[in-house]
PDB file of C-alpha atoms in Angstrom:
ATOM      1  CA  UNK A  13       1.710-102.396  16.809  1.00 81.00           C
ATOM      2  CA  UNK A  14       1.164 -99.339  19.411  1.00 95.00           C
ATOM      3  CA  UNK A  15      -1.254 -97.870  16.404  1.00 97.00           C
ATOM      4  CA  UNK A  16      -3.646-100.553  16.869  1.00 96.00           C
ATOM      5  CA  UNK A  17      -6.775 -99.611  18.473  1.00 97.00           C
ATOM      6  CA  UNK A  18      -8.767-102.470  19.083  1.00 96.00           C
ATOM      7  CA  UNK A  19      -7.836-102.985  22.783  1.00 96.00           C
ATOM      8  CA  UNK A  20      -9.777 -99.509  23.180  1.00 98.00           C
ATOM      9  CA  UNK A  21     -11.983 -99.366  20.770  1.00 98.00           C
ATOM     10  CA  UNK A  22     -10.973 -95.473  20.715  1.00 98.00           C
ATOM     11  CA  UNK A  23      -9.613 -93.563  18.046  1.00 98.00           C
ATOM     12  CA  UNK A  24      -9.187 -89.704  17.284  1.00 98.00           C
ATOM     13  CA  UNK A  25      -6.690 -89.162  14.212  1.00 98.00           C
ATOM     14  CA  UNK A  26      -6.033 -85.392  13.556  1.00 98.00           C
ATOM     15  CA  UNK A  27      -3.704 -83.441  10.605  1.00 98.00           C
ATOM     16  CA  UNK A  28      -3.027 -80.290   9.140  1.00 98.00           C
ATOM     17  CA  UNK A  29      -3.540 -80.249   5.541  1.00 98.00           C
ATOM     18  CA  UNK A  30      -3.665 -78.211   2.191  1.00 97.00           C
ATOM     19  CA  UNK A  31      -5.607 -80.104  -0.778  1.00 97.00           C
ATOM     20  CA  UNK A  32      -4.728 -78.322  -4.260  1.00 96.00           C
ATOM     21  CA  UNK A  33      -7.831 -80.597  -5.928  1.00 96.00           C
ATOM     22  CA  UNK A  34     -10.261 -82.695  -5.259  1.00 96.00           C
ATOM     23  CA  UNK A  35     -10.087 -84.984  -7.720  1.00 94.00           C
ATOM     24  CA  UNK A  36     -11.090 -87.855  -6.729  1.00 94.00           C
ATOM     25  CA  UNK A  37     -10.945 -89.840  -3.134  1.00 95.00           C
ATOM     26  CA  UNK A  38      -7.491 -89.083  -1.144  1.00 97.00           C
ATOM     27  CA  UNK A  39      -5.948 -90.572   1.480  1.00 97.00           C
ATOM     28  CA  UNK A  40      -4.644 -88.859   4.560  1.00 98.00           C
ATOM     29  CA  UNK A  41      -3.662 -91.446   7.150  1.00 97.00           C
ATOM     30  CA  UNK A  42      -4.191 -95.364   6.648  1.00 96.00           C
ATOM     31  CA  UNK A  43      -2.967 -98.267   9.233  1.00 97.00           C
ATOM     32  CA  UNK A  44      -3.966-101.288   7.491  1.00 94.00           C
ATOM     33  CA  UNK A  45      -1.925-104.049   6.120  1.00 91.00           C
ATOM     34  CA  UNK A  46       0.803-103.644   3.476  1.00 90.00           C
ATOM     35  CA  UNK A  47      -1.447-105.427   0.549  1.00 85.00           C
ATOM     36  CA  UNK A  48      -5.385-104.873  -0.401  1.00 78.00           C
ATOM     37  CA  UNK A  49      -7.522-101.787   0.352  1.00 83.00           C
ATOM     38  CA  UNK A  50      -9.011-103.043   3.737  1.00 88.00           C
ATOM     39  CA  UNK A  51      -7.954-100.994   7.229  1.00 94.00           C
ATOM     40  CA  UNK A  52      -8.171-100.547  10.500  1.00 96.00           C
ATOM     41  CA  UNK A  53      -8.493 -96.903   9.912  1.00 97.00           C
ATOM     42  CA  UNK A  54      -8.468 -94.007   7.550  1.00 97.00           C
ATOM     43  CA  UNK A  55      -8.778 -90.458   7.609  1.00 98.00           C
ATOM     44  CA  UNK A  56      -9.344 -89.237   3.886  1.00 97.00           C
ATOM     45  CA  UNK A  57     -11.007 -86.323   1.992  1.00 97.00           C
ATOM     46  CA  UNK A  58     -13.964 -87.715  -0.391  1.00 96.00           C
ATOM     47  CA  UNK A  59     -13.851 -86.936  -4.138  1.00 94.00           C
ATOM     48  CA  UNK A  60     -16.040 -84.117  -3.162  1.00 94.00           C
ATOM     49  CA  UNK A  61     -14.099 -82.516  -0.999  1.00 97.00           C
ATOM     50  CA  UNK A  62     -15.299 -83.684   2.044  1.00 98.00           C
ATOM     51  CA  UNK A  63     -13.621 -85.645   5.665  1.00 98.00           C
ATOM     52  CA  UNK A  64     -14.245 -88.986   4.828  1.00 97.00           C
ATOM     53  CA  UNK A  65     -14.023 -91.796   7.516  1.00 97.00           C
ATOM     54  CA  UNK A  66     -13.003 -95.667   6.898  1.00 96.00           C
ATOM     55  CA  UNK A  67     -12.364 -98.739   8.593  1.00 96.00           C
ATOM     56  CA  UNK A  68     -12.293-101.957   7.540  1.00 93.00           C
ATOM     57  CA  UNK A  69     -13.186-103.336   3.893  1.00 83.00           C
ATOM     58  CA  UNK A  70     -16.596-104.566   2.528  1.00 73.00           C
ATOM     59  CA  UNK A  71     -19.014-104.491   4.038  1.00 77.00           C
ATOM     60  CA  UNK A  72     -17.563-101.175   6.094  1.00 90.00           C
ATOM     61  CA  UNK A  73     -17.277-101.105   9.476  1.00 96.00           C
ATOM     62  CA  UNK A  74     -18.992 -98.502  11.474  1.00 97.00           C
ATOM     63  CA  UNK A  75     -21.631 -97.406   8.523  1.00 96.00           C
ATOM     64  CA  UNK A  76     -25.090 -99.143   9.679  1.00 95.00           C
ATOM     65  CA  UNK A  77     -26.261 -95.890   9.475  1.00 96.00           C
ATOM     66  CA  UNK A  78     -24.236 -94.861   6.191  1.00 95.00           C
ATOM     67  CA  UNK A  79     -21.279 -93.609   5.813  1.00 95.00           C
ATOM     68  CA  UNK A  80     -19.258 -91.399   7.720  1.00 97.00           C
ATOM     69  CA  UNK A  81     -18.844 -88.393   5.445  1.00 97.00           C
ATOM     70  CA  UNK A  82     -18.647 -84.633   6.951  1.00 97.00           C
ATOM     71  CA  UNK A  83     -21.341 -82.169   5.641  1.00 92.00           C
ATOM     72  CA  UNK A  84     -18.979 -78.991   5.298  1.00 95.00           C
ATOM     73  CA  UNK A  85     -16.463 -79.148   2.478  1.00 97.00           C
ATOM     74  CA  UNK A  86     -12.060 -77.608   3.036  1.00 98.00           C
ATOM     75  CA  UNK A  87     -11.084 -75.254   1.092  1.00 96.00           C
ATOM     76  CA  UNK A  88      -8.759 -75.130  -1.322  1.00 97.00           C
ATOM     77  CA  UNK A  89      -5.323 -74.066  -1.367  1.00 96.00           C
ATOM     78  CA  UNK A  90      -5.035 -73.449   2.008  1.00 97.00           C
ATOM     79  CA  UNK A  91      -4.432 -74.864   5.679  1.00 97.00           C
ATOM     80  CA  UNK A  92      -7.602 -76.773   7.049  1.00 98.00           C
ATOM     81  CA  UNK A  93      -7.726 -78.601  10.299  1.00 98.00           C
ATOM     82  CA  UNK A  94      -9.256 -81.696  10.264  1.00 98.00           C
ATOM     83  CA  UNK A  95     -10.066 -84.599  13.114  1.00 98.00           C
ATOM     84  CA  UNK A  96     -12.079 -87.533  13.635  1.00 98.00           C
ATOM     85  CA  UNK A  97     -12.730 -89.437  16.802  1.00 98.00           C
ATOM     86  CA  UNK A  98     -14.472 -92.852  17.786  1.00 98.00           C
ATOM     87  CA  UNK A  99     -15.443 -93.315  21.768  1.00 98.00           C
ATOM     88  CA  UNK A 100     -17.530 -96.317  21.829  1.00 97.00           C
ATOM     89  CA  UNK A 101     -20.632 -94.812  21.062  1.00 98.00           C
ATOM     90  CA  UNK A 102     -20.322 -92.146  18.103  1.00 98.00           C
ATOM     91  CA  UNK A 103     -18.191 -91.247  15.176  1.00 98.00           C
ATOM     92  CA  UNK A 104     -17.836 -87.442  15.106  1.00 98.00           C
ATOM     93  CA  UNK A 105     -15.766 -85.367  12.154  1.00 98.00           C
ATOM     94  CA  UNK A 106     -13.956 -82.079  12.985  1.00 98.00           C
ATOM     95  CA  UNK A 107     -12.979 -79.305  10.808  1.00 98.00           C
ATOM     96  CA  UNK A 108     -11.046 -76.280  12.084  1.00 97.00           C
ATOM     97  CA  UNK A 109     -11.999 -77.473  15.713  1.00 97.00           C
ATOM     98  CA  UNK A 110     -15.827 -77.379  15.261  1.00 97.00           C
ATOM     99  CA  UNK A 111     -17.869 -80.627  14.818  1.00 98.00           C
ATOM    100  CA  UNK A 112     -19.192 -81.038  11.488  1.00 97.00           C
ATOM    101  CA  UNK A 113     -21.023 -85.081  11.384  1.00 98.00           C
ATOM    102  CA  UNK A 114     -22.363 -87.281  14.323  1.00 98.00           C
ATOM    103  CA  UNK A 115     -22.388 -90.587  13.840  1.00 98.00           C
ATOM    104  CA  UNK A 116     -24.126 -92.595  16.659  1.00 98.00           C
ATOM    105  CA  UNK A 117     -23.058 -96.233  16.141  1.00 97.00           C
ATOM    106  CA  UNK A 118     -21.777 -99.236  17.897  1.00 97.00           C
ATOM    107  CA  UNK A 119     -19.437-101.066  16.261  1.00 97.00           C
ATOM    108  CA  UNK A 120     -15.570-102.506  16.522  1.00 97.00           C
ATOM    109  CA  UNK A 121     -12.679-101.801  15.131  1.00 97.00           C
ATOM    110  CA  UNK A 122     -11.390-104.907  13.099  1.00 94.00           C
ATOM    111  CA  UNK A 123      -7.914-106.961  13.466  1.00 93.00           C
ATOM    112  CA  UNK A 124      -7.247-108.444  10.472  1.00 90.00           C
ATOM    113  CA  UNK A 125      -5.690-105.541   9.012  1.00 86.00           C
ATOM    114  CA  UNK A 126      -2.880-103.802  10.778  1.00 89.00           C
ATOM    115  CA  UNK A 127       0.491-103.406  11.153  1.00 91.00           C
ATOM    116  CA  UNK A 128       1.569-100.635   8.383  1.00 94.00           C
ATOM    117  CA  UNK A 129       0.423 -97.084   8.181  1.00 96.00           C
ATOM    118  CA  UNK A 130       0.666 -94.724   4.971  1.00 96.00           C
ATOM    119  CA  UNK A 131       0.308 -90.856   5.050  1.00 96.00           C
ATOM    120  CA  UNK A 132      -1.177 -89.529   1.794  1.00 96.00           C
ATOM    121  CA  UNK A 133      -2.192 -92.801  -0.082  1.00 95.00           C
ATOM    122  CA  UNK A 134      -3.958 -96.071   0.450  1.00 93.00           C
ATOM    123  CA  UNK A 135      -1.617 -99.497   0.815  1.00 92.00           C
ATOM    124  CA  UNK A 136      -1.701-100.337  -2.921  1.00 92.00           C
ATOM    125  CA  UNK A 137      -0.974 -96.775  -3.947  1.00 93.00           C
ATOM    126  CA  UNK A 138      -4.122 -95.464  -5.119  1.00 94.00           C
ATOM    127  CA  UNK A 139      -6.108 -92.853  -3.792  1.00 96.00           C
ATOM    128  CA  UNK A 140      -3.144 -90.254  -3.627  1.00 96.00           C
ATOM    129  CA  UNK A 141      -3.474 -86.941  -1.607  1.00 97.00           C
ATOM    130  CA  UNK A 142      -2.029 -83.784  -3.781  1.00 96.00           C
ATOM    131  CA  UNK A 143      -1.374 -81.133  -1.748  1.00 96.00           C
ATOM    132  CA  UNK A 144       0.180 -80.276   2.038  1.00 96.00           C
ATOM    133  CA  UNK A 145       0.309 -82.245   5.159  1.00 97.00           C
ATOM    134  CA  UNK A 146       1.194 -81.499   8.597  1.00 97.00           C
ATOM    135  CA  UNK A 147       1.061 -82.432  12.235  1.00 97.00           C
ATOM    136  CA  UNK A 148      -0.686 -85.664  11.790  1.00 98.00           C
ATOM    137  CA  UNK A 149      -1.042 -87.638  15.300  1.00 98.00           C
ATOM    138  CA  UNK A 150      -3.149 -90.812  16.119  1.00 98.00           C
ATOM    139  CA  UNK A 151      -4.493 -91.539  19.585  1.00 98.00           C
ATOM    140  CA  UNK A 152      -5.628 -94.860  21.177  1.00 98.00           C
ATOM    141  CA  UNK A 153      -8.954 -92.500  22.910  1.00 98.00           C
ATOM    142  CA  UNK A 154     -11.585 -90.146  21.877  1.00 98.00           C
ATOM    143  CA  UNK A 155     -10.509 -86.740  22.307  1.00 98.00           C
ATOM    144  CA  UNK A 156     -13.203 -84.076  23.290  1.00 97.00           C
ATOM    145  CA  UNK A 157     -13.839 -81.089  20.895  1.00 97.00           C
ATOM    146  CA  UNK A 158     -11.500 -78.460  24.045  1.00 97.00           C
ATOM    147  CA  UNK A 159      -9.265 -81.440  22.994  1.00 98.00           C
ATOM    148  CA  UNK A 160      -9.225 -81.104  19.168  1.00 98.00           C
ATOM    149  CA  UNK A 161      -8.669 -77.495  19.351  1.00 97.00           C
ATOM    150  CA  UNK A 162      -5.863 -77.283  22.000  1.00 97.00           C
ATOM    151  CA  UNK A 163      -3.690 -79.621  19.956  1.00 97.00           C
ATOM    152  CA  UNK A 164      -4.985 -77.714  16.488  1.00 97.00           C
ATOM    153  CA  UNK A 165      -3.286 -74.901  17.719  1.00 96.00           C
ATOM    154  CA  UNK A 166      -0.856 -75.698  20.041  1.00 97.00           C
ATOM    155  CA  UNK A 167       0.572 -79.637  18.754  1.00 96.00           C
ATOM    156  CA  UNK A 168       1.595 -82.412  21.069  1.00 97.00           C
ATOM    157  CA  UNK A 169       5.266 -82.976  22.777  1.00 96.00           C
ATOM    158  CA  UNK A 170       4.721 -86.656  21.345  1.00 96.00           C
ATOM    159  CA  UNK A 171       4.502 -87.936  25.473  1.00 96.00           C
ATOM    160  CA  UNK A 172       0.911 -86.788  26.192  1.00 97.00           C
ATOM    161  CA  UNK A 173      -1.577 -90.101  27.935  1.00 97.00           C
ATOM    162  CA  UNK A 174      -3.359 -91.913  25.002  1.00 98.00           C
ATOM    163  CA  UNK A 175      -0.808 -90.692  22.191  1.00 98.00           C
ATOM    164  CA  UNK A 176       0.647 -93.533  20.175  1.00 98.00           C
ATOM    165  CA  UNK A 177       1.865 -91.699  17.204  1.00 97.00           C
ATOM    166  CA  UNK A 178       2.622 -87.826  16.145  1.00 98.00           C
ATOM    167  CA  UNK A 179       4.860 -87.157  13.400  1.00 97.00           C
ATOM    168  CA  UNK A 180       5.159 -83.496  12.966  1.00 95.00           C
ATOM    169  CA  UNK A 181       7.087 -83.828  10.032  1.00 95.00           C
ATOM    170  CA  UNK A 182      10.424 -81.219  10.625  1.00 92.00           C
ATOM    171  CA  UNK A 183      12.478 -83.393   9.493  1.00 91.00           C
ATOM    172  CA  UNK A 184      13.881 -80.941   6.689  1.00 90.00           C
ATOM    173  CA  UNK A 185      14.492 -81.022   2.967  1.00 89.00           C
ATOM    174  CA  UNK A 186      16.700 -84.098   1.671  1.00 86.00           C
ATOM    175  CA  UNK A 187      15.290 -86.128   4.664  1.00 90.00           C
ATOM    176  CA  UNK A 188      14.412 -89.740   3.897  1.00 92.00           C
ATOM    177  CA  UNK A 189      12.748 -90.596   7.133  1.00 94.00           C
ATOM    178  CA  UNK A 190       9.472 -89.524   8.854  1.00 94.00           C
ATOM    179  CA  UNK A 191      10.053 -89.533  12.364  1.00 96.00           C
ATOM    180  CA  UNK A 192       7.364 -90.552  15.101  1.00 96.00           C
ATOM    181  CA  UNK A 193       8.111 -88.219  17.976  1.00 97.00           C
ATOM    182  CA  UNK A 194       6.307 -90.546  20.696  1.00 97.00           C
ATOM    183  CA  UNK A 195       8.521 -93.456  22.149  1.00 97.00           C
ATOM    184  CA  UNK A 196       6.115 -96.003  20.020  1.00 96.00           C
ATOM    185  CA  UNK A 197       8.978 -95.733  17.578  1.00 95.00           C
ATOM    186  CA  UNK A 198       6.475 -95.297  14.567  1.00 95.00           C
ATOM    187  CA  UNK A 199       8.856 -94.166  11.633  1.00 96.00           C
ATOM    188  CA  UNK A 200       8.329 -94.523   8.343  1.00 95.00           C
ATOM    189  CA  UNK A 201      10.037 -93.540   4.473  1.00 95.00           C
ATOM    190  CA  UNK A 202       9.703 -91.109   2.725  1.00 93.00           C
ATOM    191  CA  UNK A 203       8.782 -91.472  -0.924  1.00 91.00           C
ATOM    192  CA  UNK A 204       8.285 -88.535  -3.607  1.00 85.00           C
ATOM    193  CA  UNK A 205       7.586 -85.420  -1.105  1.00 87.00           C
ATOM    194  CA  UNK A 206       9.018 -82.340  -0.700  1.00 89.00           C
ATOM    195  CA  UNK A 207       9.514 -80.332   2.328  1.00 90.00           C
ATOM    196  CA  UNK A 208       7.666 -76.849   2.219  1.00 89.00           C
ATOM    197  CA  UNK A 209       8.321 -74.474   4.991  1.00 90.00           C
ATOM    198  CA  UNK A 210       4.696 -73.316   4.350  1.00 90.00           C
ATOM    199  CA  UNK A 211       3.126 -74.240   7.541  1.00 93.00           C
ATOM    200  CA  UNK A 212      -0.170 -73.672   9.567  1.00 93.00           C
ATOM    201  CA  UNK A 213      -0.238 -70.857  11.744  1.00 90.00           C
ATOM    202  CA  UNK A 214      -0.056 -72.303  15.424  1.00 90.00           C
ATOM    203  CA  UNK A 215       0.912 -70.479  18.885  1.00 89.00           C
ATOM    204  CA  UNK A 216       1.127 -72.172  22.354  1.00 90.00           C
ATOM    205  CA  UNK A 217      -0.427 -69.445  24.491  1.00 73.00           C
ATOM    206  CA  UNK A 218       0.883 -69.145  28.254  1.00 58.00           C
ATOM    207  CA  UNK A 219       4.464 -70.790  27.870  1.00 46.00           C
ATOM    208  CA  UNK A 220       7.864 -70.432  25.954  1.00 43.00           C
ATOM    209  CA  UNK A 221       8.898 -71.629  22.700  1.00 44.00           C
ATOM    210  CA  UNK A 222       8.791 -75.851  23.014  1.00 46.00           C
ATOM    211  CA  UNK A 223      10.679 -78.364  21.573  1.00 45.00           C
ATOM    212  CA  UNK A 224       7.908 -78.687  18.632  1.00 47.00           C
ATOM    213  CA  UNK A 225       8.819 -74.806  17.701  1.00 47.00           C
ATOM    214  CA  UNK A 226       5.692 -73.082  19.275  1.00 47.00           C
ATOM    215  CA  UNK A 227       5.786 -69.544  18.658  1.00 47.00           C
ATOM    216  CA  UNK A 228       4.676 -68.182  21.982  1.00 45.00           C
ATOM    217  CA  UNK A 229       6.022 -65.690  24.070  1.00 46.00           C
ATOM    218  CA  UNK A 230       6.357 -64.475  27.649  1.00 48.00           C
ATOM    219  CA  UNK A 231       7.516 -61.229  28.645  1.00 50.00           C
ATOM    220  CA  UNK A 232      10.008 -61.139  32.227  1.00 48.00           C
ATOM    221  CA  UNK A 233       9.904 -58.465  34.406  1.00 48.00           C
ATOM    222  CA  UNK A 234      13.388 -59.010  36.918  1.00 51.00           C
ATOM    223  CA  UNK A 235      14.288 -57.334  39.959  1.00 56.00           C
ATOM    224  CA  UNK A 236      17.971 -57.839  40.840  1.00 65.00           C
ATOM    225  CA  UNK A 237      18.548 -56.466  43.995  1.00 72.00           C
ATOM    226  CA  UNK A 238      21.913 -55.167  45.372  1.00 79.00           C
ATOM    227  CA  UNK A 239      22.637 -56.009  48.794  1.00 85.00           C
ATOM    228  CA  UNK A 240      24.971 -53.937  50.963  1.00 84.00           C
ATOM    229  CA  UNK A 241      24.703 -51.512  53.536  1.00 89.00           C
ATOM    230  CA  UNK A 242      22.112 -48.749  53.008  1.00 89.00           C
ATOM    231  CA  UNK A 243      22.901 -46.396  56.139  1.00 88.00           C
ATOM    232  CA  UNK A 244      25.092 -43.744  54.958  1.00 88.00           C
ATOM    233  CA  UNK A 245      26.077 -42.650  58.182  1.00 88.00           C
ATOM    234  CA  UNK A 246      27.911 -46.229  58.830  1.00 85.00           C
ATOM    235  CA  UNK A 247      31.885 -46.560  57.474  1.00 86.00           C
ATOM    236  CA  UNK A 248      30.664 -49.182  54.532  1.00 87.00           C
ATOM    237  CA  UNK A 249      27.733 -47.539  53.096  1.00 89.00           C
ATOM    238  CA  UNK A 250      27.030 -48.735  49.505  1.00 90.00           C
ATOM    239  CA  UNK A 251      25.167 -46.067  47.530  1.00 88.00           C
ATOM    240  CA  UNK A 252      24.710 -48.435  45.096  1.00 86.00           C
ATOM    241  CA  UNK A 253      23.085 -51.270  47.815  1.00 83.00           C
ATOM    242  CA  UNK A 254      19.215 -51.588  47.270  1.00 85.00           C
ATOM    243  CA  UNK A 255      18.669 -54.204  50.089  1.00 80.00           C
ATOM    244  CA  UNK A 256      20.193 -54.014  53.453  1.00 86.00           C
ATOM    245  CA  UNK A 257      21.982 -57.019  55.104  1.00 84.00           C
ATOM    246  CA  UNK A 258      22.818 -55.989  58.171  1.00 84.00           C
ATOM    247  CA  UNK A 259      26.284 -55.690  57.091  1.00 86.00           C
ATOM    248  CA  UNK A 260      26.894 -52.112  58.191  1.00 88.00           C
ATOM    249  CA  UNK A 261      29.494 -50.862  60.727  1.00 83.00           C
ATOM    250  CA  UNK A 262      29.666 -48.079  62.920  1.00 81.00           C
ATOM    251  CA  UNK A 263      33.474 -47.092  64.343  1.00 73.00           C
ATOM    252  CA  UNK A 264      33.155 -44.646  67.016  1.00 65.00           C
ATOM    253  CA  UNK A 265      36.376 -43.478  69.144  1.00 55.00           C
ATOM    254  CA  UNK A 266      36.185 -41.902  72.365  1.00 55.00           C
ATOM    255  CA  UNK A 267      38.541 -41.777  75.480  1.00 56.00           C
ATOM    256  CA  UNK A 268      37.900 -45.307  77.067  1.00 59.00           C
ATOM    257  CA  UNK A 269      35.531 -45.917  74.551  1.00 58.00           C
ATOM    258  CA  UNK A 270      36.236 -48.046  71.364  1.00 54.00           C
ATOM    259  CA  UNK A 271      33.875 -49.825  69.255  1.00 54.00           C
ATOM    260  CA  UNK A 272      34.790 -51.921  66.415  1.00 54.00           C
ATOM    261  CA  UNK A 273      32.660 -54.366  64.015  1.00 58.00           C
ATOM    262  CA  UNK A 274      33.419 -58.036  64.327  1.00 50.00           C
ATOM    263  CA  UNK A 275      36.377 -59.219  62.323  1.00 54.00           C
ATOM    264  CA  UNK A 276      37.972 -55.182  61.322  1.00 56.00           C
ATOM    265  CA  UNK A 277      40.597 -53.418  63.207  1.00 55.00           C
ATOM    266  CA  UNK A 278      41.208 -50.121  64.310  1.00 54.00           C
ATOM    267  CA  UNK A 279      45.659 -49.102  64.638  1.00 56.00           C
ATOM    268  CA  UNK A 280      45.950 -45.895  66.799  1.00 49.00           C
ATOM    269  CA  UNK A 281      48.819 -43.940  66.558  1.00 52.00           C
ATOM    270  CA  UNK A 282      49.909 -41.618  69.289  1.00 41.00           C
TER     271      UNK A 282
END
């Protein structure tokens, strides 16, 4: 499965959500395996309202030094941003783009359970999320804190270096599928959720709207230019030309004396 990370040993996951309680320990992304509770690795909010970090089962992975639990509660009812990364040597937690826990810890990510992800709940069902999610997207590398915030506000394409699975969940009301927009092919089924058209607020400063609906926008100035002869002492002049090409012509007659532009014709009568 592309959403293994073990080859790396690097993770970020990040998502958009809105929790309406926390009651209890909820689940925001899980790859594990399709029975038990263990996991590779899961995002989740604790029972107090905190970003919670898991992998593996008992005894945890990555928690010699406790466990990886932010220090800065969401907030309720509406949109929080929230991210947490793995590069080999720490275990950091993000909310809203700033760093909230530090984790310095060596440690692997285990095997034994992968193969099936779950947005919202744990494998066995438990552990359900009530509330909003959006914009979830897991990497196979550690994304820097410039990183975190650039794709908080502006998401992925789904084709970025490191990216093995983005679902930014547009797939509409009466949809059945959750689509992975990378090429990892990462789709999944959708089971009791509603579309909202709710969303974060997001803008992708310095380009045009993208294929992920960023709102941004760039103002054109044009030029057109008109091109035509500008002299109006020649027979074509264009009052209209802004640009000379070299197009005009001159017809003067005089006795012995007849000049004509290349390809026109002059009839004399006498």
């Amino acid at each position: 499965s592309s959403l293994n990370v073990a080859n790396t040993n690097n993770l970020t996951i990040s998502a958009w959500v809105k929790p309406n309680n926390f009651n209890g320990s909820q689940r925001i992304f899980y790859h594990g395996s399709s029975v038990g509770v263990s996991q590779q690795y899961s995002l989740n909010i604790d029972n107090g309202g905190k970003i919670y970090f898991l992998s593996g089962g008992g005894p945890a992975n990555f928690e010699q030094n406790g466990g990886n639990v932010s220090s800065v509660l969401l907030n309720l009812g509406v949109w929080n941003h929230i991210s947490m990364t793995y590069d080999g040597s720490a275990v950091r937690l993000f909310l809203n783009g700033g760093m909230v826990f530090e984790n310095y810890v060596i440690d692997v990510f285990p095997t034994n359970s992968m193969g099936y992800f779950y947005m919202g709940k744990r494998a066995d069902g438990a552990e359900r999320f009530c509330g909003s999610i959006d914009d979830v997207h897991v990497w196979n590398i550690a994304l820097d804190s410039i990183q975190i915030q650039q794709y908080m506000n502006c998401p992925p394409t789904g084709n970025e270096s490191g990216l093995v699975g983005y679902w930014n969940l547009e797939e509409g009301p009466g949809s059945s599928i959750v689509l992975d927009q990378t090429v990892n092919g990462n789709n999944g089924t959708i089971n009791s959720a509603t579309y909202d058209t709710n969303v974060p607020s997001q803008s992708c400063v310095g380009g045009l709207t993208n294929a992920n609906g960023c709102d941004s926008t760039a103002i054109l100035n044009l030029t057109i230019a008109v091109c035509g002869c500008t002299d109006s002492l020649a027979n074509n002049y264009n009052p209209l030309a802004t640009m000379d090409d070299s197009s005009c012509c001159y017809i003067n007659i005089i006795p012995n004396n007849t000049t004509i532009c290349s390809g026109d014709s002059v009839v004399l009568s006498v």
